[in-house]
Short mmCIF file of C-alpha atoms and ligand atoms in Angstrom, two decimals:
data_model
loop_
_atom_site.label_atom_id
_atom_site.label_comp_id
_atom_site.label_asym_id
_atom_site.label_seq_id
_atom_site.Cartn_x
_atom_site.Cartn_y
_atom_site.Cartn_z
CA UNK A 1 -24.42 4.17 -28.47
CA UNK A 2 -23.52 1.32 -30.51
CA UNK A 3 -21.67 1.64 -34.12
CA UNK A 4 -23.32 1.23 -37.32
CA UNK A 5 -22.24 -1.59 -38.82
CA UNK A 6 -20.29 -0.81 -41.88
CA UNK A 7 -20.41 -3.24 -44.83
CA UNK A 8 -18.34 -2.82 -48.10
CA UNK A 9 -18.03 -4.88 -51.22
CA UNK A 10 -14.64 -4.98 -52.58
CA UNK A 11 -15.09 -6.05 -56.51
CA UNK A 12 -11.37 -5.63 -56.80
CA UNK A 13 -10.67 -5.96 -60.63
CA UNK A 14 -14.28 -7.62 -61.54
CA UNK A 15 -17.30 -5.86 -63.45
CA UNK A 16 -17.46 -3.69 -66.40
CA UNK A 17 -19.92 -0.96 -66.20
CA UNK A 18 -22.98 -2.88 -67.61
CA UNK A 19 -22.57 -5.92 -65.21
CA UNK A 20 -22.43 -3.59 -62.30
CA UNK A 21 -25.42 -1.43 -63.47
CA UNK A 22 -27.37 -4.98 -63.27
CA UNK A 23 -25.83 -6.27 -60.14
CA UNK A 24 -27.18 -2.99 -58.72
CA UNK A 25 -30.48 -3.17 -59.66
CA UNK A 26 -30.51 -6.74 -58.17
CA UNK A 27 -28.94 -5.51 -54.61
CA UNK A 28 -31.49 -3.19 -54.62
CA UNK A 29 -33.77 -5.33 -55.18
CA UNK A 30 -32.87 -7.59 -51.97
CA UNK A 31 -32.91 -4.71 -49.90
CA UNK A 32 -35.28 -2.60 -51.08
CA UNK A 33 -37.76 -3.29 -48.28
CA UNK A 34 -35.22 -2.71 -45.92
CA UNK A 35 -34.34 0.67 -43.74
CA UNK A 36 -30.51 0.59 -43.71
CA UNK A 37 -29.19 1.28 -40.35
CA UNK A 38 -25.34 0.58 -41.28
CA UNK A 39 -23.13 1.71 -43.75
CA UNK A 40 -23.89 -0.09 -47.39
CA UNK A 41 -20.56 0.31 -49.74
CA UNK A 42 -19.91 -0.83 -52.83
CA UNK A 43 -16.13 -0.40 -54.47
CA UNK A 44 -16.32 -0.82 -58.47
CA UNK A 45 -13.57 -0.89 -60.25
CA UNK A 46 -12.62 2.82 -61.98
CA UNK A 47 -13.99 2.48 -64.99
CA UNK A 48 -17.12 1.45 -63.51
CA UNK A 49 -17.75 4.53 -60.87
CA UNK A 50 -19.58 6.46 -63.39
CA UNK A 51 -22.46 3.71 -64.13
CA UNK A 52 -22.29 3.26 -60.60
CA UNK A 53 -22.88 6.63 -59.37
CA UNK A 54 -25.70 7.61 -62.03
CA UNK A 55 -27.50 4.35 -61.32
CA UNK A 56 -27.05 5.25 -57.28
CA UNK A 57 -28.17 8.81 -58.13
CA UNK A 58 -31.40 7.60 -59.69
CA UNK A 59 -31.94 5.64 -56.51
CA UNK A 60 -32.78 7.91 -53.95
CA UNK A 61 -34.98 5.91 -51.57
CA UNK A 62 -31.83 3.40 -50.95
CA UNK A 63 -28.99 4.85 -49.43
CA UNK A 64 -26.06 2.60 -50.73
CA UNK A 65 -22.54 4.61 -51.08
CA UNK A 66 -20.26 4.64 -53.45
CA UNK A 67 -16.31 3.87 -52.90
CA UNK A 68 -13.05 3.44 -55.06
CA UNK A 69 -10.50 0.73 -55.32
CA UNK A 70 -7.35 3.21 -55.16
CA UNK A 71 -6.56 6.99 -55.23
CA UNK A 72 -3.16 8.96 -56.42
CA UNK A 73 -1.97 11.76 -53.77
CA UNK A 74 -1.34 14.44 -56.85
CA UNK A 75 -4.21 16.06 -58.05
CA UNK A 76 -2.97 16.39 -61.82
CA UNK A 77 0.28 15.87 -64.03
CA UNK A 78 2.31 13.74 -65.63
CA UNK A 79 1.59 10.26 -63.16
CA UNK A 80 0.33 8.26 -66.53
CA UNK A 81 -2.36 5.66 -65.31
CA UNK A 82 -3.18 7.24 -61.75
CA UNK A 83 -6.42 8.81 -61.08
CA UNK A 84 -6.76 11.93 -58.40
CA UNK A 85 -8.72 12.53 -55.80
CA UNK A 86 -10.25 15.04 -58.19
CA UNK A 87 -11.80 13.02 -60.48
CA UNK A 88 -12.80 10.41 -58.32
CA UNK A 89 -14.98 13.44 -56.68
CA UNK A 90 -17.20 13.85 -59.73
CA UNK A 91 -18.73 10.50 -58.98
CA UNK A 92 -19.26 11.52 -55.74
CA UNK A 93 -18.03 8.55 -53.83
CA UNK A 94 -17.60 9.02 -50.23
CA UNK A 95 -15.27 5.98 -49.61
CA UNK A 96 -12.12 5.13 -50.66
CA UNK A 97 -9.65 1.37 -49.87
CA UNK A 98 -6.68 2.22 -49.03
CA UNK A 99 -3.15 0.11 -48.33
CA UNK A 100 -5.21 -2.77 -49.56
CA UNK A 101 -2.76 -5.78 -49.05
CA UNK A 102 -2.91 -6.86 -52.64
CA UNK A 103 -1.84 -3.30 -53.67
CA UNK A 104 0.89 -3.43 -50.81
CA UNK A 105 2.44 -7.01 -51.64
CA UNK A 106 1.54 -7.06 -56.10
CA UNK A 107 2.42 -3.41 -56.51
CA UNK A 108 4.77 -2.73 -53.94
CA UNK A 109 2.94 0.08 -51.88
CA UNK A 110 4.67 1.82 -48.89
CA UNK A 111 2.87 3.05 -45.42
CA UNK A 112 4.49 6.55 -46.65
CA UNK A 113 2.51 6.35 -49.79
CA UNK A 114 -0.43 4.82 -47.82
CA UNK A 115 0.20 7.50 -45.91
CA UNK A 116 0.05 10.16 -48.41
CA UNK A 117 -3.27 8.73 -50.18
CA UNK A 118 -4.85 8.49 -46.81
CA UNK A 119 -3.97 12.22 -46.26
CA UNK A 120 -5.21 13.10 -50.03
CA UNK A 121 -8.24 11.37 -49.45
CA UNK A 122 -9.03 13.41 -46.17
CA UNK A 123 -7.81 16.30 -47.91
CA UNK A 124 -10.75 16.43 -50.39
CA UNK A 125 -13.61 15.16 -48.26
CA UNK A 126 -13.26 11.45 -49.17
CA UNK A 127 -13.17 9.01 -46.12
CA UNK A 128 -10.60 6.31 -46.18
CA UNK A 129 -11.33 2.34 -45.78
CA UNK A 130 -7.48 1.76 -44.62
CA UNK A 131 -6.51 -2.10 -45.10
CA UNK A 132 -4.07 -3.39 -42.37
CA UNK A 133 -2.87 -7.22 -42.08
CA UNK A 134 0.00 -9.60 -41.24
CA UNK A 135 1.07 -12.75 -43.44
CA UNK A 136 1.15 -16.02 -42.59
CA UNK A 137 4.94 -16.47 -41.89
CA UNK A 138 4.39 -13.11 -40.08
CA UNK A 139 1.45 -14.72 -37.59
CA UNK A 140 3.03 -18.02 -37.24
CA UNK A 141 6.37 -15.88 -35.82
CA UNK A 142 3.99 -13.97 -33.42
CA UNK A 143 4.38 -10.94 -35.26
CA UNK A 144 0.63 -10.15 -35.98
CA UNK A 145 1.05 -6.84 -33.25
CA UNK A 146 4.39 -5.61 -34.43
CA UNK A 147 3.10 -5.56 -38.19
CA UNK A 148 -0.34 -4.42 -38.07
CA UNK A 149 0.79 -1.80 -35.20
CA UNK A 150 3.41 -0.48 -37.75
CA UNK A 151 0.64 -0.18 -40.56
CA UNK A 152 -1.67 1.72 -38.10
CA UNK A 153 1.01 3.73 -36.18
CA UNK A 154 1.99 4.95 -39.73
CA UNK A 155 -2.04 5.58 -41.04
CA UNK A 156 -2.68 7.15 -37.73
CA UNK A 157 0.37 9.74 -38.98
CA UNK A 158 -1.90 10.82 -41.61
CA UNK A 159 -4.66 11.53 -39.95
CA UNK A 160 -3.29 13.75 -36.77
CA UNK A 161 -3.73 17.62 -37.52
CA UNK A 162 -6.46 16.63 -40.22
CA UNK A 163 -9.58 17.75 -40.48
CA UNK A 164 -11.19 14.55 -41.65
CA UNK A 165 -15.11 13.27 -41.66
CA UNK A 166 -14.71 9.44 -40.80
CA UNK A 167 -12.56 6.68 -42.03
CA UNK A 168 -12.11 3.12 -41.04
CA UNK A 169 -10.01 0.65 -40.38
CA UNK A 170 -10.30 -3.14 -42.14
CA UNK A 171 -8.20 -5.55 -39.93
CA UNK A 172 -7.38 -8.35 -43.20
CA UNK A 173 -5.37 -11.17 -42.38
CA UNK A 174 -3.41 -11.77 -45.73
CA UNK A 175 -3.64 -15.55 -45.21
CA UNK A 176 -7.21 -14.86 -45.19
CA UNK A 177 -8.07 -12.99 -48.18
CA UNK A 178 -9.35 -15.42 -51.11
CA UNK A 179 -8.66 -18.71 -49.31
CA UNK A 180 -11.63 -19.21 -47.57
CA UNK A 181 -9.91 -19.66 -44.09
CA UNK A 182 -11.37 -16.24 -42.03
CA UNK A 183 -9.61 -15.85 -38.81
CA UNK A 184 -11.51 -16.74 -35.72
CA UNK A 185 -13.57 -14.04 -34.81
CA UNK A 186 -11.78 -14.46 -31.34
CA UNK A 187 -8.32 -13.80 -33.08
CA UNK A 188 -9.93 -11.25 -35.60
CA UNK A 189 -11.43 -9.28 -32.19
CA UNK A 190 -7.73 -9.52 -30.42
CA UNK A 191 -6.56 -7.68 -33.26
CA UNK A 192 -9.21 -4.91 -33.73
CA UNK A 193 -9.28 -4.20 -30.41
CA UNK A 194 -5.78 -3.63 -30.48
CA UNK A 195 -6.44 -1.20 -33.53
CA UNK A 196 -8.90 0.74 -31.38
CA UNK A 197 -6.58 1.12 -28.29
CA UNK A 198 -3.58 2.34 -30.72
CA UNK A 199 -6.56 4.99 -32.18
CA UNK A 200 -7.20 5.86 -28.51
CA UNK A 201 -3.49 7.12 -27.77
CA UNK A 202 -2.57 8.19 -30.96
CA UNK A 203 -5.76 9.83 -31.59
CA UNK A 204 -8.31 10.86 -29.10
CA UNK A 205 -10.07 8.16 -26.67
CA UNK A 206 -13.55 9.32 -27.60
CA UNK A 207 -11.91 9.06 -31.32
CA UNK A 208 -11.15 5.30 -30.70
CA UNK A 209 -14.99 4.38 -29.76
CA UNK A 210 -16.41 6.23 -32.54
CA UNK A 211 -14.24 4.71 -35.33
CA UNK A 212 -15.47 1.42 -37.21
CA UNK A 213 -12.89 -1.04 -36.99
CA UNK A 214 -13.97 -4.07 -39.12
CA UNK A 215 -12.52 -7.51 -40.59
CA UNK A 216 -11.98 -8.48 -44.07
CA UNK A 217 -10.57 -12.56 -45.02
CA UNK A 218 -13.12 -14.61 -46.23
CA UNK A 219 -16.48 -13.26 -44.79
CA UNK A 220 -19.66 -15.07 -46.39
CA UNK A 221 -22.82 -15.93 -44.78
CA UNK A 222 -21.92 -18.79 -42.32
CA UNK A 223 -19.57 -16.77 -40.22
CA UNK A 224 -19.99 -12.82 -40.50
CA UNK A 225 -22.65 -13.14 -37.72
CA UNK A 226 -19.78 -14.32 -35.50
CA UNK A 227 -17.59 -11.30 -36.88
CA UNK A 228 -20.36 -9.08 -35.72
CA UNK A 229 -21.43 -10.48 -32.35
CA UNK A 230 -17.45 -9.81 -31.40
CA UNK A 231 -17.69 -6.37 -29.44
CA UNK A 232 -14.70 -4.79 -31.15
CA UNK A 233 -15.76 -5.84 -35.14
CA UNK A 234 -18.23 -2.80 -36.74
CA UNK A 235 -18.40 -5.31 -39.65
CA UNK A 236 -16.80 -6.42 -42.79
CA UNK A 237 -14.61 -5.77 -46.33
CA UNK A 238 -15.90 -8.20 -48.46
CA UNK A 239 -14.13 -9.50 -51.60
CA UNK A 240 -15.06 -13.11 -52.84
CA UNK A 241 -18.92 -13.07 -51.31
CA UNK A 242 -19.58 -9.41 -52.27
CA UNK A 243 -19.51 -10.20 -56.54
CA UNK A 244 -23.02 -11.61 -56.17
CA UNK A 245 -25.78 -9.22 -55.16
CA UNK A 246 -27.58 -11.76 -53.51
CA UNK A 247 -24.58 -13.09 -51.31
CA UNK A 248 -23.98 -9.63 -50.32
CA UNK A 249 -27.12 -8.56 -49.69
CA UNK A 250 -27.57 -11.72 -47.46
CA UNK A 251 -24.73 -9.99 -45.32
CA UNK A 252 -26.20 -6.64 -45.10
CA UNK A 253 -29.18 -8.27 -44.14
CA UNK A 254 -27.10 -10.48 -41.45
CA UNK A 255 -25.81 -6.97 -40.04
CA UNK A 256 -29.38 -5.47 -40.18
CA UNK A 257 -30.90 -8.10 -37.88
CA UNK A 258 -27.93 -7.96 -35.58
CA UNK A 259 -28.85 -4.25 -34.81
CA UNK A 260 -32.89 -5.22 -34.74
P1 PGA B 301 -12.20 -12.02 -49.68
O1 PGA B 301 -11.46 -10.62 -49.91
O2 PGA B 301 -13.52 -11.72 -49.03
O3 PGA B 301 -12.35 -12.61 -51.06
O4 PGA B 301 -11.32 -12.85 -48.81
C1 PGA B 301 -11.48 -9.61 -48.95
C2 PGA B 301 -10.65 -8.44 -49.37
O5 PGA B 301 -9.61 -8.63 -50.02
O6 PGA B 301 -10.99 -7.29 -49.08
#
């Protein structure tokens, strides 16, 4: 049985609740006709996850899910500015990024507190998007496999002994998030695959072929076909190409045909 593709918008710190109640209604509007067979994900910023979820709600005949940006491992307290995996629940989002690179390398994230959201997420029924990805000095040293290894080794920690209900893992090369240079879907493939066999003997091997590994760099129209025809990519995180509906909906579309 082959995956469903899994395609997620990251808006990172873009929209305010009005824009993304009308970029909505216009990704709807590109799909409407269409019977999703993969995953459809949208990631609003916080403030915007209420809008998004009533809107989504209202929506019934479209099945596009809801994610977060970030999560907080506590589920109240004194942590002023972090949200928990409590009130990210009454929006009802079923995904959640974690370990995105931009929160590792601008905020200083650890695997153990990757670690600890992933577990937090799982925890309360959320399913974690977990970003994993080397830097350029990093893959121009060969180091590619050491790093992202570490960064899986270290999510796959969280998830042993866990009763979770999915998660996924986004292979994002740093030096291609923003710039406009993907990887190769070649290279990008090398890698995933290499995620799923580290699944397989940390996990489970029937665990390893059910998980959606996908890629995240630079995806936009021209080459997330490629992405997709590589056996071991289930699809994409999108940043850049996800902020207009129509772009993104050109991708879902992209993934739709690829499954006929
Ligand atoms: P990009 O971002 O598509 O703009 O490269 C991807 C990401 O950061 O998830």
């Amino acid at each position: 049985m082959a995956r469903k593709y899994f395609v997620s918008a990251n808006w990172k710190m873009n929209m305010t609740s009005a824009q993304t109640v009308s970029y909505l209604g216009r990704l709807i509007e590109n799909l409407r006709d269409l019977k999703l067979k993969s995953n459809v994900v949208v990631c609003p910023p916080f403030t915007a996850l209420r809008s998004a979820s009533t809107y989504l709600d209202y929506e019934k005949d479209i099945d596009i899910e809801l994610g977060a940006q970030n999560i907080y491992w506590e589920e109240k307290g004194a942590f002023t500015g972090e949200i928990s995996p409590i009130m990210l629940k009454e929006f009802n989002i079923d995904w959640v990024i974690v370990g995105h690179s931009e929160r590792r390398r601008l905020f200083g994230e650890t695997d153990k507190e990757v670690k600890k959201k992933i577990r937090t997420a799982v925890e309360h029924g959320i399913n974690p998007i977990i970003c994993v990805g080397e830097n350029i000095d990093e893959r121009e040293e060969d180091e590619t496999y050491r790093v992202v290894g570490g960064q899986v080794n270290a999510a796959l920690e969280a998830l042993s002994n866990v009763d979770y209900k999915d998660f996924v893992f986004a292979y994002e090369p740093i030096w291609a998030i923003g710039t406009g240079k993907a990887a190769s879907s070649e290279d990008a493939n090398d890698v995933t695959r290499h995620i799923r066999a580290l699944i397989g003997s940390k996990l489970s091997p029937e665990i390893s072929k059910e998980i959606r590994v996908i890629y995240g760099g630079s995806v936009n129209a021209d080459n997330f076909e490629g992405f997709i025809s590589e056996p071991d990519i289930d699809g994409a995180l999108v940043g850049s190409a996800s902020l207009s509906p129509k772009k993104f909906a050109e991708l879902v579309k992209i993934a739709e045909r690829q499954r006929g």
